[in-house]
Coordinates of C-alpha atoms in Angstrom, one line a residue:
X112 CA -74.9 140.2 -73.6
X113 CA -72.8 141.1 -70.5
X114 CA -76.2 140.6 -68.3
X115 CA -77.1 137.0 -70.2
X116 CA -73.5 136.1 -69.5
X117 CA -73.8 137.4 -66.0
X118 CA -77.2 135.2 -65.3
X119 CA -76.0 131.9 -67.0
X120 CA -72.7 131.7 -64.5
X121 CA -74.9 132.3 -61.8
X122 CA -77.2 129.7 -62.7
X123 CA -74.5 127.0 -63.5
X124 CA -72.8 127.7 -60.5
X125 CA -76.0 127.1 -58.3
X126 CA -76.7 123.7 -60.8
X127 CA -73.2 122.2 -60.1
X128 CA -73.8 121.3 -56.4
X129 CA -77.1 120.1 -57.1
X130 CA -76.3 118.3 -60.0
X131 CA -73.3 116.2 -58.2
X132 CA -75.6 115.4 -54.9
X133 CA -78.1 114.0 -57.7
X134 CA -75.6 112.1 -59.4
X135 CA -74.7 110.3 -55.9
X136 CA -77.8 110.4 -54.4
X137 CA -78.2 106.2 -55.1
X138 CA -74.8 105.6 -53.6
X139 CA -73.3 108.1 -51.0
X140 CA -75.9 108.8 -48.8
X141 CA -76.4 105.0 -48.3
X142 CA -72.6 104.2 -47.6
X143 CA -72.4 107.2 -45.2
X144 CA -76.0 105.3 -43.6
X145 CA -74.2 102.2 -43.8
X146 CA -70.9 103.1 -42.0
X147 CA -72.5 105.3 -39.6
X148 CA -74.9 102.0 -38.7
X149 CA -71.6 99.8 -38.3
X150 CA -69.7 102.2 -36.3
X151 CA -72.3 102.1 -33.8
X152 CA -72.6 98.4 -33.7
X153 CA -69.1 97.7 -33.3
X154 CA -69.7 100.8 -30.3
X155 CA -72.4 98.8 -28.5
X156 CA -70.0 95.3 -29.0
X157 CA -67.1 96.7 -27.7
X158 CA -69.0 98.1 -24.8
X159 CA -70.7 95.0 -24.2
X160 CA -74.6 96.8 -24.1
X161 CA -77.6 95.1 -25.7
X162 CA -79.1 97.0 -28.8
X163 CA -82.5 96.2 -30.2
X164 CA -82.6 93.6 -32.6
X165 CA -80.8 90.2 -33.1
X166 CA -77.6 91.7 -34.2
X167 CA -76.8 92.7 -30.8
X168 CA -78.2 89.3 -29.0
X169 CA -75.2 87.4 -28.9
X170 CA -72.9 90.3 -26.8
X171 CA -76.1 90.2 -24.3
X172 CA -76.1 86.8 -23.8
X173 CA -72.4 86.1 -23.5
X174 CA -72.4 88.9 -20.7
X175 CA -75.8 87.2 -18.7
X176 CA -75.9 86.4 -14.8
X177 CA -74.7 83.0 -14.1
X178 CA -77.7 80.7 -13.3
X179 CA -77.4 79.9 -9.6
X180 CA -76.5 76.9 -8.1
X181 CA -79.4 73.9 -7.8
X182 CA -79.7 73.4 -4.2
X183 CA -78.1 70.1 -2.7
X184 CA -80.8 69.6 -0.6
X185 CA -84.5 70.2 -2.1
X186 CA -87.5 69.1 -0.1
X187 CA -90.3 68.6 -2.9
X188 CA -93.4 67.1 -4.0
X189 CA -93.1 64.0 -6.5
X190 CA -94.9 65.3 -10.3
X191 CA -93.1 62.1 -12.0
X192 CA -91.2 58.9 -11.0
X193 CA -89.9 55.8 -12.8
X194 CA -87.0 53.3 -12.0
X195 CA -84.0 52.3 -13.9
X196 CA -80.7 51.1 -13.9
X197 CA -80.4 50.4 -9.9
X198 CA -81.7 54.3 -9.6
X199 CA -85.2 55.4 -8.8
X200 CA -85.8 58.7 -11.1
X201 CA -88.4 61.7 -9.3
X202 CA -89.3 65.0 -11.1
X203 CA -90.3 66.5 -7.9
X204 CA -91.6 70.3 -7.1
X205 CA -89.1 72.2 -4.6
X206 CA -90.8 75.6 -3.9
X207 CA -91.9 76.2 -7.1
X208 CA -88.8 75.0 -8.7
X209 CA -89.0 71.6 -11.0
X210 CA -85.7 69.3 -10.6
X211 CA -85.2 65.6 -11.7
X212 CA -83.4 63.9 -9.0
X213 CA -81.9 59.8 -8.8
X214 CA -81.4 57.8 -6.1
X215 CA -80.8 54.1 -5.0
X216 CA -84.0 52.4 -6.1
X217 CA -87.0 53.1 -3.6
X218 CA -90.4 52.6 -3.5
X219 CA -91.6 56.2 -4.2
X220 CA -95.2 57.5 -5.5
X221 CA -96.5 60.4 -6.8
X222 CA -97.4 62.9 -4.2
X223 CA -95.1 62.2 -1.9
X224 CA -92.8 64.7 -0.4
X225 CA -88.9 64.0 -0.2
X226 CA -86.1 65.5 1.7
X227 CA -82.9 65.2 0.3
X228 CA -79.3 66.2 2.0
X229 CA -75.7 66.6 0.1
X230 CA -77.5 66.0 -3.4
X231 CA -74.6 66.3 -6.3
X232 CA -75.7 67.7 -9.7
X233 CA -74.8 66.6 -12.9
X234 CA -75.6 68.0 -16.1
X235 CA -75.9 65.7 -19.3
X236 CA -76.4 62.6 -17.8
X237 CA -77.2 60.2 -20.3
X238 CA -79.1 57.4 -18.4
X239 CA -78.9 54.1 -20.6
X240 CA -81.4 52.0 -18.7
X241 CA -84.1 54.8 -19.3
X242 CA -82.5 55.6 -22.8
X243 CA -82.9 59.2 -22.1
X244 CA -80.7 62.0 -21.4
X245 CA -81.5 64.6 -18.5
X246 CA -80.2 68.0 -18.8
X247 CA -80.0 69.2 -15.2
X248 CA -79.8 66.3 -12.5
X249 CA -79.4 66.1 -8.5
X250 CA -77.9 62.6 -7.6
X251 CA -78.8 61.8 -4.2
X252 CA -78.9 59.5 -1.5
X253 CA -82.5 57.6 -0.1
X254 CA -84.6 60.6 0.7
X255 CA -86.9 61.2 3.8
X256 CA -90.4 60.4 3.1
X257 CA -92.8 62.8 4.8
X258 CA -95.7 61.1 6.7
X259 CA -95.0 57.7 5.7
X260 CA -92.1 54.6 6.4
X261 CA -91.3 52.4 3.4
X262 CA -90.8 49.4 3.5
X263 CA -87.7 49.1 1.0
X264 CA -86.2 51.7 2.9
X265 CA -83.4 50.8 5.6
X266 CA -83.1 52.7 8.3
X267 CA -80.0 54.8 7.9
X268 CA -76.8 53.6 10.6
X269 CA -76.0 55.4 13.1
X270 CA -73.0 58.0 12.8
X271 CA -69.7 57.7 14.4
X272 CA -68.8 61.0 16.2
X273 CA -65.8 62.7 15.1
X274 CA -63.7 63.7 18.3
X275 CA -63.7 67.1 19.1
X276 CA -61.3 69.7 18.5
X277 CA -59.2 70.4 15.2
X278 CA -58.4 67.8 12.9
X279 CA -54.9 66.5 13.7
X280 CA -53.8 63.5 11.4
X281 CA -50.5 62.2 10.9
X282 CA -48.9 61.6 7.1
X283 CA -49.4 58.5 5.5
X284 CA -45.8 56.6 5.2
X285 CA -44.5 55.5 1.6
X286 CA -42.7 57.5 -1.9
X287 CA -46.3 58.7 -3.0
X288 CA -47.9 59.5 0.0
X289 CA -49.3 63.5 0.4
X290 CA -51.2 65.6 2.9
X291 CA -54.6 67.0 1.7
X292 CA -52.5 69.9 1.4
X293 CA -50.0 68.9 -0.6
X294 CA -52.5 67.1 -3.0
X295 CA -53.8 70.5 -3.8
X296 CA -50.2 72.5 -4.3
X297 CA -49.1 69.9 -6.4
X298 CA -52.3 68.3 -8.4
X299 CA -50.6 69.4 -12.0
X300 CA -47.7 67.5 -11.4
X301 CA -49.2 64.3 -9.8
X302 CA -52.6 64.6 -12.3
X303 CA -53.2 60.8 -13.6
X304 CA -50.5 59.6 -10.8
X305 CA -51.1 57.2 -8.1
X306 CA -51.2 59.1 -4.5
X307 CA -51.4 57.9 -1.2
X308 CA -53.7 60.3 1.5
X309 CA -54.3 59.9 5.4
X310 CA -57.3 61.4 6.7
X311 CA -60.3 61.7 8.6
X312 CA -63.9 61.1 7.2
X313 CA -65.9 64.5 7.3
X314 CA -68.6 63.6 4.8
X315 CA -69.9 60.5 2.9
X316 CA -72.5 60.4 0.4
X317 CA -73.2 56.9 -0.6
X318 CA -74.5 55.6 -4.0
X319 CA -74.1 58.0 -5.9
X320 CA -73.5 57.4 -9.6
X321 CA -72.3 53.8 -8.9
X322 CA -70.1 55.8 -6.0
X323 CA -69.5 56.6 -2.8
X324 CA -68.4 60.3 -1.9
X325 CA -65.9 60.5 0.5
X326 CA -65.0 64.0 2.0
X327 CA -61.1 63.6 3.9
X328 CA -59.2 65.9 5.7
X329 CA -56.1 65.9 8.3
X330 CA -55.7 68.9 9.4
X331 CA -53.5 70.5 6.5
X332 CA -54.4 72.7 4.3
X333 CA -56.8 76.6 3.9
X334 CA -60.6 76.6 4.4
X335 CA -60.8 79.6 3.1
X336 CA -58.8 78.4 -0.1
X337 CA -60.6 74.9 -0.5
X338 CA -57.8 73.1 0.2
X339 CA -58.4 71.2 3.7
X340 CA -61.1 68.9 2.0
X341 CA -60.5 66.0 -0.4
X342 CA -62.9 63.9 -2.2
X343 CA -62.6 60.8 -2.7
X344 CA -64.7 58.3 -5.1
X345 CA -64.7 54.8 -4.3
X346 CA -66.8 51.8 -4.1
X347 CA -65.8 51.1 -0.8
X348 CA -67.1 51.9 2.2
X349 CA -66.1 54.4 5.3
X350 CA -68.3 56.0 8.0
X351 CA -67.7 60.0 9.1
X352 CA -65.5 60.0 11.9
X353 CA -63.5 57.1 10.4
X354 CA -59.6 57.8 10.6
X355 CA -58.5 56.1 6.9
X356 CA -55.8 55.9 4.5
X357 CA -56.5 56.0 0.5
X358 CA -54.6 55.4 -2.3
X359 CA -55.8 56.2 -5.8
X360 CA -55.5 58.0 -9.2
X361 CA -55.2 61.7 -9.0
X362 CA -57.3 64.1 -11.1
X363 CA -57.2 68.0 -11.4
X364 CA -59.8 70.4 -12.6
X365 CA -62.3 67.4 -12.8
X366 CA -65.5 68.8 -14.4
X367 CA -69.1 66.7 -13.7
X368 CA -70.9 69.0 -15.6
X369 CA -73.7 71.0 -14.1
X370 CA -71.2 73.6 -12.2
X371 CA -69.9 70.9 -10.5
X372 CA -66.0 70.9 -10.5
X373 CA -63.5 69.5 -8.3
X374 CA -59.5 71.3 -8.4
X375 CA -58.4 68.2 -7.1
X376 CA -60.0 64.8 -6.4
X377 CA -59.1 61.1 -5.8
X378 CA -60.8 58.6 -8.2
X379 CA -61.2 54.7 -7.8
X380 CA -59.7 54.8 -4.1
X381 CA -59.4 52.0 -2.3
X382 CA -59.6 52.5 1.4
X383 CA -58.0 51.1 4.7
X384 CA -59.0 51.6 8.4

């Protein structure tokens, strides 16, 4: 009787343990599965690696390369090409990389090859006269037509030469006049404001979006920082080398879509020489 006591603890004793994992076998092992699984998600998350498997997709794209910068000024091969709204439209082929890029309406055909210089890009542009909406555009002036002259085209004017040397121009006078500098160092307090800027032409690009593009600087300022060079948007004209004076409405952090910000810039300027 001692022995058959003896045996039967043994055997409950073993029977316990297997008894309870039994019991749990539906539910424990798959929570333990399931937090061990979320652990090392939130891991990978945190971390900011890529794990097989949508879960992890979103953390891998948020941490992606930058696209780079379209190039302001493709040489390419026409694929496509209509005209709209003052603007001539060409899908062209720049070394094996498509682009859409606008320009003041000129006779173009498909083949030709077009040079472009100082091309802005926009991104979004809704273009009513075509009633469609581009995703990635280059704005540009009249291109270069390679091994042929048309006739719509007008021979671009000569440029004035700046003088040589540094650029050396004296303050406009008035309450709400500003160097270049200045316009930078204090764009959050004059943002919306009318301003007043002296400077010399450096750039133009002409036609643009209804606009002409006007690059101004006097001397003031840091290369290095981006804070020697204004831009200016006006429907005036001005030639590089010009010495002018500008007064418009003052914008900071002004965002044209498609990369293409400005910190600081001068919108519907009007111009003196």
């Amino acid at each position: 009787m001692k022995r058959y006591s003896t045996i039967m603890s043994v055997l409950l004793t073993l029977a316990l343990p297997v008894a309870g994992t039994c019991a749990d076998a539906p539910q424990a092992p798959e929570k333990a599965e399931k937090s061990k699984v979320e652990a090392i998600k939130e891991s990978v998350v945190k971390s900011g690696h890529m794990m097989m498997g949508g879960a992890a997709a979103a953390p891998a794209a948020e941490g992606a390369a930058a696209a780079p910068a379209p190039n302001p000024d493709p040489v390419g091969k026409v694929l496509e090409t209509m005209d709209g709204g003052g603007y001539t439209y060409a899908f062209i082929d720049s070394a094996g990389t498509k682009t859409w890029v606008a320009y003041p309406t000129l006779e173009t055909k498909v083949g030709d090859t077009l040079s472009f210089k100082g091309c802005l890009p926009m991104g979004g542009f809704q273009s009513k006269a075509l009633n469609r909406k581009f995703d990635n555009i280059l704005f540009c002036n009249a291109p270069e037509i390679a091994g042929a002259k048309s006739a719509s085209a007008k021979p671009a004017p000569a440029k004035k030469k700046a003088a040589a040397g540094p650029i050396k121009v004296e303050k406009a006078a008035g309450a709400n006049a500003y160097t270049v500098e200045e316009i930078f160092s204090k764009r959050g307090s004059l943002n919306g404001k009318q301003v007043v800027v002296k400077g010399q032409v450096v750039k133009v690009a002409s036609g643009i979006m209804n606009k002409n593009w006007i690059h101004l600087q006097d001397g003031t300022g840091n290369a290095g920082k981006k804070t020697n060079d204004l831009v200016v948007t006006t429907t005036d004209q001005a030639e590089e080398g010009d010495i002018i004076t500008v007064s418009g409405t003052l914008a900071k952090d002004k965002d044209f879509g498609g990369g293409y910000k400005y910190t600081a810039i001068i919108e519907k300027g009007s111009v003196k020489k």
